[in-house]
Coordinates of C-alpha atoms and ligand atoms in Angstrom, one line a residue:
Chain A
X3 CA 115.8 80.1 132.7
X4 CA 116.6 76.8 131.2
X5 CA 118.2 76.3 127.8
X6 CA 115.5 74.9 126.1
X7 CA 117.6 74.9 122.3
X8 CA 118.3 71.3 122.6
X9 CA 114.6 70.5 121.9
X10 CA 114.8 72.2 118.7
X11 CA 114.9 69.8 115.8
X12 CA 117.6 69.1 113.7
X13 CA 116.3 70.2 110.6
X14 CA 115.2 73.5 111.9
X15 CA 119.0 73.8 113.5
X16 CA 120.6 73.1 110.2
X17 CA 118.7 76.3 108.7
X18 CA 121.2 79.4 108.9
X19 CA 119.7 82.6 110.4
X20 CA 118.6 85.0 107.4
X21 CA 121.3 87.4 106.4
X22 CA 118.4 89.8 105.8
X23 CA 117.2 89.8 109.3
X24 CA 120.9 90.6 110.5
X25 CA 120.8 93.6 108.5
X26 CA 117.4 94.8 109.4
X27 CA 118.5 95.2 113.2
X28 CA 121.3 97.3 112.0
X29 CA 119.3 99.7 110.0
X30 CA 116.7 100.1 112.5
X31 CA 119.4 101.6 114.7
X32 CA 120.5 104.4 112.1
X33 CA 118.6 107.5 112.3
X34 CA 117.4 109.1 109.1
X35 CA 118.7 106.4 106.8
X36 CA 117.0 106.2 103.1
X37 CA 116.1 102.8 102.7
X38 CA 116.2 100.9 99.4
X39 CA 116.4 97.8 101.4
X40 CA 112.8 97.0 101.4
X41 CA 111.1 94.0 99.4
X42 CA 107.6 95.7 99.0
X43 CA 105.7 98.6 96.9
X44 CA 105.9 101.8 98.5
X45 CA 102.1 102.3 97.6
X46 CA 99.5 101.5 99.9
X47 CA 96.8 99.2 98.7
X48 CA 94.7 101.3 96.3
X49 CA 91.5 102.5 98.1
X50 CA 88.8 100.9 95.9
X51 CA 90.4 97.5 97.0
X52 CA 90.7 98.5 100.9
X53 CA 86.9 100.1 100.4
X54 CA 85.8 96.7 99.3
X55 CA 87.3 94.8 102.2
X56 CA 85.4 97.3 104.6
X57 CA 82.1 96.8 102.7
X58 CA 82.3 92.8 103.0
X59 CA 83.1 93.5 106.7
X60 CA 79.8 95.3 106.9
X61 CA 78.2 92.6 105.1
X62 CA 79.5 90.5 107.8
X63 CA 81.9 88.2 106.1
X64 CA 83.9 87.2 108.9
X65 CA 84.0 83.5 108.3
X66 CA 86.1 80.5 106.8
X67 CA 85.9 80.0 103.4
X68 CA 86.3 76.5 101.5
X69 CA 89.8 75.2 101.9
X70 CA 90.6 76.4 98.4
X71 CA 89.3 79.6 98.5
X72 CA 86.2 81.4 97.4
X73 CA 85.0 80.0 94.3
X74 CA 84.6 83.4 92.9
X75 CA 88.1 84.3 93.8
X76 CA 89.2 80.9 92.0
X77 CA 87.1 82.0 89.1
X78 CA 89.0 85.6 88.8
X79 CA 92.3 83.6 89.0
X80 CA 91.5 81.2 86.3
X81 CA 90.6 84.0 84.2
X82 CA 93.4 86.0 85.0
X83 CA 96.0 83.4 84.4
X84 CA 94.1 82.5 80.9
X85 CA 94.5 86.2 80.0
X86 CA 97.9 86.7 81.4
X87 CA 99.9 83.3 80.5
X88 CA 97.5 82.0 78.0
X89 CA 96.9 78.8 80.4
X90 CA 93.5 77.3 81.4
X91 CA 93.1 75.9 85.1
X92 CA 89.7 74.7 86.2
X93 CA 88.4 77.0 89.0
X94 CA 86.9 73.8 90.7
X95 CA 90.3 71.7 91.3
X96 CA 93.3 73.7 89.9
X97 CA 93.4 76.7 91.9
X98 CA 94.5 77.0 95.6
X99 CA 94.3 80.3 97.3
X100 CA 97.1 80.4 100.0
X101 CA 98.6 82.9 102.5
X102 CA 100.6 84.5 99.9
X103 CA 103.2 82.8 97.6
X104 CA 105.2 82.1 100.6
X105 CA 102.6 79.4 101.7
X106 CA 102.1 78.1 98.2
X107 CA 106.0 77.4 97.8
X108 CA 106.0 75.5 101.2
X109 CA 103.1 73.4 100.2
X110 CA 104.4 72.5 97.0
X111 CA 107.9 71.4 98.4
X112 CA 106.2 69.5 101.1
X113 CA 103.9 67.8 98.9
X114 CA 106.7 66.9 96.5
X115 CA 109.8 66.1 98.1
X116 CA 110.7 62.6 99.4
X117 CA 113.5 63.0 102.2
X118 CA 116.7 63.5 100.2
X119 CA 115.0 64.5 96.9
X120 CA 117.0 67.5 95.2
X121 CA 115.5 71.0 94.7
X122 CA 117.2 73.0 92.1
X123 CA 117.4 76.5 93.2
X124 CA 118.6 79.3 90.6
X125 CA 120.5 81.9 92.7
X126 CA 120.7 84.5 93.6
X127 CA 116.9 84.5 94.7
X128 CA 114.2 84.9 97.4
X129 CA 115.3 83.8 100.5
X130 CA 112.6 81.1 101.5
X131 CA 113.4 78.6 98.4
X132 CA 116.4 76.8 100.0
X133 CA 115.0 76.6 103.7
X134 CA 111.4 75.7 102.6
X135 CA 112.9 72.7 101.0
X136 CA 115.2 71.8 103.8
X137 CA 112.1 71.9 106.3
X138 CA 110.5 69.5 103.6
X139 CA 113.3 67.1 104.0
X140 CA 114.7 67.7 100.8
X141 CA 118.1 69.0 99.6
X142 CA 118.6 72.5 97.9
X143 CA 121.0 72.8 95.4
X144 CA 122.1 76.0 94.4
X145 CA 122.0 76.8 90.3
X146 CA 124.6 79.8 89.8
X147 CA 123.0 82.6 87.4
X148 CA 125.5 85.4 86.6
X149 CA 125.4 88.7 85.9
X150 CA 126.7 88.6 82.4
X151 CA 123.8 86.4 81.4
X152 CA 121.7 89.2 83.0
X153 CA 120.6 86.4 85.8
X154 CA 119.0 84.3 83.3
X155 CA 119.0 80.4 83.9
X156 CA 121.2 79.0 81.2
X157 CA 120.5 75.3 80.0
X158 CA 123.9 73.8 80.4
X159 CA 124.2 75.2 84.1
X160 CA 121.1 73.6 84.8
X161 CA 122.0 70.5 83.4
X162 CA 125.1 70.3 85.0
X163 CA 123.4 70.7 88.5
X164 CA 121.0 67.8 87.8
X165 CA 121.5 64.3 89.5
X166 CA 119.1 61.2 89.6
X167 CA 117.8 62.8 92.6
X168 CA 116.7 66.1 91.2
X169 CA 112.9 66.3 91.2
X170 CA 112.1 70.0 91.3
X171 CA 113.3 73.1 89.7
X172 CA 112.2 76.7 90.8
X173 CA 112.1 79.6 88.6
X174 CA 111.2 82.8 89.9
X175 CA 111.2 85.3 87.1
X176 CA 110.9 88.5 86.8
X177 CA 113.5 87.8 89.6
X178 CA 114.1 89.2 93.0
X179 CA 116.9 90.2 94.0
X180 CA 118.4 90.8 90.2
X181 CA 115.5 92.4 88.6
X182 CA 116.5 89.7 85.7
X183 CA 113.7 87.9 83.3
X184 CA 113.3 85.0 81.3
X185 CA 111.9 85.5 77.8
X186 CA 110.0 82.6 75.5
X187 CA 113.7 82.1 73.5
X188 CA 115.4 81.9 77.3
X189 CA 112.8 79.2 78.5
X190 CA 112.6 76.9 75.3
X191 CA 115.8 75.4 75.9
X192 CA 114.7 74.5 79.6
X193 CA 111.6 72.9 78.6
X194 CA 113.5 69.9 77.0
X195 CA 115.7 69.5 80.0
X196 CA 113.0 69.5 82.3
X197 CA 111.1 67.0 80.5
X198 CA 114.0 64.8 79.8
X199 CA 114.8 64.8 83.7
X200 CA 111.2 64.6 84.6
X201 CA 111.2 67.7 86.8
X202 CA 108.6 69.3 88.5
X203 CA 108.6 73.3 88.0
X204 CA 107.8 75.6 90.9
X205 CA 107.3 78.9 88.7
X206 CA 106.9 81.7 91.2
X207 CA 105.5 84.6 88.9
X208 CA 104.5 87.2 91.7
X209 CA 106.2 89.9 89.8
X210 CA 105.0 89.0 86.1
X211 CA 103.2 92.2 86.2
X212 CA 106.2 94.4 87.0
X213 CA 107.8 93.4 83.5
X214 CA 108.8 96.3 81.6
X215 CA 110.0 95.3 78.3
X216 CA 107.9 92.8 76.1
X217 CA 105.4 90.3 77.8
X218 CA 105.9 88.2 80.9
X219 CA 106.1 84.4 79.6
X220 CA 105.2 81.5 81.7
X221 CA 107.0 78.1 81.6
X222 CA 103.7 76.3 82.1
X223 CA 102.2 77.8 78.5
X224 CA 105.0 75.7 76.4
X225 CA 103.4 72.4 75.1
X226 CA 103.7 69.7 77.7
X227 CA 104.6 71.7 80.4
X228 CA 101.2 72.6 82.0
X229 CA 100.9 69.6 84.2
X230 CA 104.4 69.5 85.4
X231 CA 104.5 73.4 86.4
X232 CA 102.8 74.8 89.6
X233 CA 102.1 78.6 88.6
X234 CA 102.5 80.7 91.8
X235 CA 101.4 84.3 91.8
X236 CA 99.6 86.6 94.3
X237 CA 98.7 90.3 95.1
X238 CA 101.8 91.4 97.5
X239 CA 103.6 93.1 94.4
X240 CA 101.1 94.1 91.7
X241 CA 98.6 95.6 93.7
X242 CA 100.6 96.5 96.6
X243 CA 98.9 94.3 98.8
X244 CA 101.7 92.5 100.8
X245 CA 99.9 92.7 104.2
X246 CA 97.0 91.2 103.0
X247 CA 98.6 87.7 102.9
X248 CA 96.9 86.4 99.7
X249 CA 98.5 84.5 97.0
X250 CA 97.6 81.2 95.0
X251 CA 99.0 78.2 93.1
X252 CA 97.7 76.8 89.9
X253 CA 98.3 73.5 88.3
X254 CA 97.3 69.7 87.5
X255 CA 94.4 68.7 89.7
X256 CA 96.5 66.0 91.4
X257 CA 99.1 68.4 92.5
X258 CA 96.7 71.0 93.8
X259 CA 94.5 68.6 95.9
X260 CA 97.6 67.5 97.6
X261 CA 98.7 70.9 98.2
X262 CA 95.1 71.3 99.6
X263 CA 95.2 68.5 101.6
X264 CA 98.1 70.1 103.6
X265 CA 96.6 73.4 103.4
X266 CA 93.5 72.0 105.1
X267 CA 95.2 70.6 107.9
X268 CA 97.6 73.6 108.7
X269 CA 95.9 76.6 107.5
X270 CA 92.4 76.0 106.9
X271 CA 91.6 78.5 104.5
X272 CA 93.1 82.1 103.7
X273 CA 91.3 85.0 105.6
X274 CA 88.2 85.9 103.6
X275 CA 88.9 89.4 104.2
X276 CA 91.9 89.2 101.9
X277 CA 90.0 87.0 99.6
X278 CA 87.4 89.6 99.1
X279 CA 89.8 92.3 98.6
X280 CA 91.5 90.1 95.9
X281 CA 88.6 89.7 94.1
X282 CA 88.2 93.4 93.9
X283 CA 91.9 93.6 92.8
X284 CA 91.3 91.0 90.0
X285 CA 88.1 92.8 89.0
X286 CA 88.8 96.2 89.0
X287 CA 92.6 96.7 90.0
X288 CA 93.9 97.1 86.5
X289 CA 93.9 101.0 86.0
X290 CA 95.8 101.4 89.2
X291 CA 98.0 98.6 88.9
X292 CA 99.3 100.0 85.3
X293 CA 99.8 103.4 86.8
X294 CA 102.1 101.9 89.6
X295 CA 103.9 99.9 87.1
X296 CA 104.4 103.1 84.8
X297 CA 105.8 104.8 88.2
X298 CA 108.3 101.7 89.0
X299 CA 109.6 101.8 85.3
X300 CA 110.3 105.8 85.7
X301 CA 112.2 105.0 88.8
X302 CA 113.9 102.0 87.4
X303 CA 115.5 104.1 84.6
X304 CA 116.4 106.7 87.1
X305 CA 118.1 104.2 89.7
X306 CA 119.8 102.6 86.7
X307 CA 121.3 105.5 85.2
X308 CA 122.5 107.2 88.5
X309 CA 124.3 103.9 89.4
X310 CA 125.8 104.2 86.1
X311 CA 127.0 107.7 86.5
X312 CA 128.7 107.0 90.0
X313 CA 130.6 104.2 88.5
X314 CA 128.4 100.8 89.6
X315 CA 128.3 98.4 87.1
X316 CA 124.7 97.2 86.4
X317 CA 122.9 95.4 83.6
X318 CA 119.5 96.8 82.9
X319 CA 116.8 94.9 84.9
X320 CA 114.0 94.3 83.1
X321 CA 111.3 93.2 85.8
X322 CA 110.2 93.1 89.3
X323 CA 111.5 96.5 91.5
X324 CA 115.2 95.8 92.3
X325 CA 118.7 96.7 90.5
X326 CA 121.6 94.2 91.3
X327 CA 124.7 96.7 90.6
X328 CA 128.2 95.2 91.0
X329 CA 130.1 96.9 94.0
X330 CA 133.6 95.1 93.1
X331 CA 135.1 98.5 92.3
X332 CA 134.8 99.4 96.1
X333 CA 137.1 96.4 96.8
X334 CA 134.7 95.6 99.5
X335 CA 132.6 92.5 100.2
X336 CA 128.9 92.9 100.1
X337 CA 128.1 93.2 103.8
X338 CA 131.1 95.4 104.6
X339 CA 129.9 97.7 101.7
X340 CA 126.3 97.7 103.2
X341 CA 127.4 98.3 106.6
X342 CA 129.7 101.0 106.0
X343 CA 127.3 102.8 103.4
X344 CA 124.8 102.6 106.1
X345 CA 127.0 104.2 108.8
X346 CA 128.8 106.5 106.8
X347 CA 126.1 107.7 104.3
X348 CA 122.9 106.2 105.9
X349 CA 121.6 104.4 103.0
X350 CA 120.3 101.0 103.2
X351 CA 120.8 98.5 100.5
X352 CA 120.9 94.7 101.1
X353 CA 124.0 92.4 100.5
X354 CA 123.8 90.6 97.2
X355 CA 125.1 87.4 99.5
X356 CA 121.6 87.3 101.6
X357 CA 120.1 86.0 98.2
X358 CA 122.7 83.4 97.6
X359 CA 126.7 82.9 97.8
X360 CA 126.9 83.8 94.2
X361 CA 125.1 87.2 95.3
X362 CA 128.6 88.2 96.8
X363 CA 129.9 91.4 95.0
X364 CA 126.4 92.7 94.5
X365 CA 124.1 94.8 96.4
X366 CA 120.1 94.8 95.9
X367 CA 118.6 98.3 95.8
X368 CA 114.8 98.4 95.8
X369 CA 113.6 101.4 93.5
X370 CA 110.3 101.3 95.2
X371 CA 111.1 104.5 96.7
X372 CA 110.2 107.9 96.1
X373 CA 112.1 109.9 93.4
X374 CA 113.8 112.3 95.4
X375 CA 114.9 109.6 97.9
X376 CA 116.5 107.4 95.1
X377 CA 118.4 110.4 94.1
X378 CA 119.6 111.3 97.3
X379 CA 120.6 107.8 98.0
X380 CA 122.6 107.6 94.8
X381 CA 124.2 110.8 95.6
X382 CA 125.5 109.4 98.8
X383 CA 126.6 106.4 97.4
X384 CA 128.5 108.5 94.9
X385 CA 130.4 110.1 97.8
X386 CA 130.7 106.8 99.4
X387 CA 132.5 105.2 96.0
X388 CA 134.6 108.2 95.9
X389 CA 136.0 107.5 99.2
X390 CA 136.1 103.8 98.8
X391 CA 137.5 103.5 95.3
X392 CA 141.2 101.9 95.4
X393 CA 143.3 104.2 93.7
Chain B
X21 CA 103.5 115.4 70.7
X22 CA 103.6 112.0 72.5
X23 CA 106.6 113.2 74.0
X24 CA 105.1 116.5 75.2
X25 CA 102.3 114.9 76.5
X26 CA 104.8 112.6 78.7
X27 CA 106.4 115.5 79.8
X28 CA 103.4 117.4 81.0
X29 CA 102.1 114.5 82.8
X30 CA 105.1 113.9 84.7
X31 CA 105.1 117.7 85.3
X32 CA 101.4 117.2 86.3
X33 CA 102.2 115.1 89.3
X34 CA 105.2 116.7 90.5
X35 CA 106.1 120.5 89.1
X36 CA 109.3 120.2 90.8
X37 CA 110.8 117.5 88.9
X38 CA 113.9 118.4 87.6
X39 CA 115.0 118.5 84.0
X40 CA 117.5 115.9 84.5
X41 CA 115.0 113.4 85.9
X42 CA 112.5 114.2 83.4
X43 CA 115.2 113.4 80.7
X44 CA 116.2 110.2 82.3
X45 CA 112.9 108.9 82.6
X46 CA 112.1 109.8 78.9
X47 CA 115.2 108.8 77.8
X48 CA 116.2 112.0 76.1
X49 CA 118.8 114.8 76.2
X50 CA 118.2 117.4 78.9
X51 CA 118.4 120.0 76.1
X52 CA 115.5 118.4 74.4
X53 CA 113.4 118.3 77.6
X54 CA 114.3 122.2 78.1
X55 CA 113.1 123.2 74.7
X56 CA 109.9 121.4 74.9
X57 CA 109.4 122.8 78.3
X58 CA 110.2 126.6 77.1
X59 CA 107.8 126.0 73.8
X60 CA 105.0 124.6 76.2
X61 CA 105.5 127.3 78.2
X62 CA 105.4 130.1 75.5
X63 CA 102.5 128.6 74.0
X64 CA 101.0 128.8 77.3
X65 CA 100.4 125.1 77.3
X66 CA 101.9 125.1 80.7
X67 CA 100.1 128.3 82.4
X68 CA 102.5 128.1 85.4
X69 CA 103.3 126.1 88.6
X70 CA 102.1 126.2 92.0
X71 CA 102.4 125.1 95.4
X72 CA 99.6 123.6 97.2
X73 CA 100.1 124.7 100.8
X74 CA 98.3 123.9 104.0
X75 CA 97.9 127.3 105.3
X76 CA 96.2 126.0 108.6
X77 CA 99.3 124.4 109.6
X78 CA 101.0 127.9 110.0
X79 CA 97.9 129.4 111.8
X80 CA 97.5 131.7 108.3
X81 CA 93.6 132.4 108.2
X82 CA 91.9 133.1 105.3
X83 CA 88.5 132.4 103.6
X84 CA 87.5 130.5 100.5
X85 CA 84.1 130.6 99.1
X86 CA 82.5 128.9 95.9
X87 CA 79.9 131.1 94.4
X88 CA 77.2 130.0 92.3
X89 CA 76.5 132.8 89.7
X90 CA 73.8 132.8 87.3
X91 CA 74.0 135.0 84.0
X92 CA 72.1 136.6 81.3
X93 CA 73.7 135.4 78.0
X94 CA 74.8 137.8 75.4
X95 CA 74.1 137.8 71.9
X96 CA 77.3 136.5 70.0
X97 CA 79.6 136.5 72.9
X98 CA 77.3 133.9 75.3
X99 CA 78.9 133.9 78.5
X100 CA 82.4 134.3 77.7
X101 CA 82.8 138.0 77.6
X102 CA 81.0 138.3 81.4
X103 CA 83.3 135.2 82.4
X104 CA 86.3 136.8 81.1
X105 CA 85.5 139.8 83.0
X106 CA 85.0 138.1 86.2
X107 CA 88.4 136.0 85.6
X108 CA 90.3 139.4 85.9
X109 CA 89.8 140.1 89.5
X110 CA 92.9 138.9 91.4
X111 CA 90.5 137.6 94.6
X112 CA 89.4 135.0 91.9
X113 CA 90.9 131.8 91.9
X114 CA 88.9 129.8 89.3
X115 CA 85.9 130.4 87.2
X116 CA 84.2 127.3 85.5
X117 CA 81.3 127.4 83.2
X118 CA 78.7 124.8 84.6
X119 CA 76.1 122.7 83.2
X120 CA 72.9 122.6 85.6
X121 CA 71.0 125.1 87.5
X122 CA 73.5 127.8 87.4
X123 CA 76.1 128.9 84.9
X124 CA 79.5 130.1 86.4
X125 CA 81.2 128.5 89.4
X126 CA 83.6 131.2 90.9
X127 CA 85.7 130.7 93.7
X128 CA 87.1 133.4 95.7
X129 CA 89.7 133.9 98.3
X130 CA 90.1 136.5 100.8
X131 CA 91.4 137.3 104.1
X132 CA 88.1 137.7 105.9
X133 CA 84.3 137.2 105.3
X134 CA 83.8 140.7 104.8
X135 CA 86.3 140.9 101.9
X136 CA 84.3 138.2 100.0
X137 CA 80.9 139.9 101.1
X138 CA 82.4 143.2 99.8
X139 CA 83.7 141.5 96.4
X140 CA 80.1 139.8 95.9
X141 CA 78.2 143.0 96.5
X142 CA 80.2 145.5 94.9
X143 CA 82.1 143.6 92.0
X144 CA 80.1 140.7 90.9
X145 CA 76.5 141.3 91.7
X146 CA 76.7 144.9 90.2
X147 CA 77.9 143.3 86.6
X148 CA 74.8 143.8 84.5
X149 CA 74.9 140.0 83.1
X150 CA 74.9 138.5 86.6
X151 CA 71.3 137.5 87.7
X152 CA 72.0 136.0 90.9
X153 CA 74.6 134.7 93.2
X154 CA 74.5 132.0 95.9
X155 CA 77.9 132.3 98.0
X156 CA 79.0 129.1 99.7
X157 CA 82.1 129.4 102.0
X158 CA 84.5 126.6 102.5
X159 CA 84.6 125.4 105.9
X160 CA 87.7 122.9 105.9
X161 CA 89.5 121.5 103.0
X162 CA 90.1 117.8 102.8
X163 CA 91.7 117.0 99.4
X164 CA 93.1 119.8 97.0
X165 CA 94.7 118.8 93.4
X166 CA 95.1 115.2 94.6
X167 CA 96.8 115.9 97.9
X168 CA 95.0 114.8 101.0
X169 CA 95.5 117.1 104.1
X170 CA 96.2 115.9 107.4
X171 CA 97.5 112.8 105.8
X172 CA 101.0 112.3 107.2
X173 CA 102.6 110.4 104.1
X174 CA 104.8 108.4 106.1
X175 CA 106.5 105.1 105.2
X176 CA 105.2 102.5 107.3
X177 CA 107.1 99.6 105.9
X178 CA 109.8 97.6 107.6
X179 CA 113.5 99.2 106.6
X180 CA 114.6 96.0 105.3
X181 CA 112.6 92.8 104.2
X182 CA 113.3 89.9 101.7
Ligands
PLP16 C1 110.1 86.1 94.6 C2 108.9 86.0 95.8 N1 108.2 85.2 95.9 C3 107.3 85.3 96.9 C4 107.6 86.7 97.9 C5 106.3 86.3 99.0 O1 105.2 86.7 98.5 P1 103.6 86.5 99.3 O2 104.0 88.1 100.0 O3 102.6 86.4 98.3 O4 104.0 85.6 100.2 C6 108.5 87.4 97.8 C7 108.3 88.6 98.3 O5 109.4 89.3 98.5 C8 109.4 87.4 96.5 O6 110.3 88.5 96.3

């Protein structure tokens, strides 16, 4: 076979392979492993939502929808955003239904960036933002957030990373992988900086329903921020609908229509089955969703207490379904810790540096797992630490 | 009271949940949870703890029937006395007072159909207040107390994902 790699573009070659992928290959070879390494709910989609999809198929809904998505769904999304974050969007031209938040982020970056424009990416964070910026010929700039700040983005740190080329700021709270959130008081000082430097914000709020203390606040709800913020959200986490691939972006109509232009030529539209299911989720899914969130909250308390008992330092995560403890007591690097924990104790967690270089020294543990599995995992990690704590 | 309700709803979802786990979830001392449980058990708010078992998997045969029972109500006590009387038979698993065309729904368990036929003819129909009975045998169980039979609850997620 001939070597075709020379045909791969420079920009794609410049993107490093995903740290998660590497670890995945290791985990699947380990039998009987308990995995706290997943990034999705442990529920299947509530039955009434699945059932609504069957019904739509029976009725013959198997066609394309308008590029922006079913108007009915966009109306439900607009109503939801008004309830949730108090911001109004016109279903006609300010809501775009996408293939998950993943596509929405990609569209926004492609639409906003000129080659060389800088994207401020608070890290540690979800793995797609920096590669997405690179693929859109932009330049990702890591903005560190810290354990001692509970991974809130601090205004002075943000400001120190801004240059004349800075154009986009990504905010992703509640946060994957840390579980950190930003309250209204935390966001307020960022608003002035964003305006002063004329930044556009991509606000990935996919975990907004998984906020365990207080209310989720969106940066878009601050005066003057609506038009410079693209709010992204979806169904994957709150409604346990990862496989349906439905997300959306809301924002100023000029930005949304530009995104729709790219979406129209690359995707055409999100699948109608998922859109039908998403309508059902927004109309009737609240009860089940609230139950799932209450269950995550129970498990959050168990994992946090468990980690502290075995001597892993951890701030209290207030959102998403992740815990991000420090493993510095072990004296191991994140990757060594995860590999050895897997081979010695058959517990899979994800090295923190897979989410940005300043995730080094931490691990991401997902508590969307059964309580017995979480408790066993903690016990095994306790055994591991007893062996690996330098005397 | 609120705390008691929370303890109960956790146990209702998983009766095997340990006191330590309950205490962690509700952010209480273990002693406090133990006290609450003792009290709830003494007051018979918690009547007991059962396992939900799929006996078919072990090839253990058994027969369950649901019997619709029509009663003649009694002065002062209505249906209560008869219902309590029926409840005392060990083969009777559940007794509910129903709205509609009959009065009691009685669930009976036995090893064979004969056991149940014997119970109905000798014990149940012979009670003075029992006017009539209609016996329905259970052919297959699909779901019981929140658990779906024959649904292997396996985790189909990728073991590691972003
Ligand atoms: C922060 C964050 N954003 C976006 C996504 C992707 O979401 P979607 O399934 O809607 O594409 C994930 C999934 O893990 C995530 O953690």
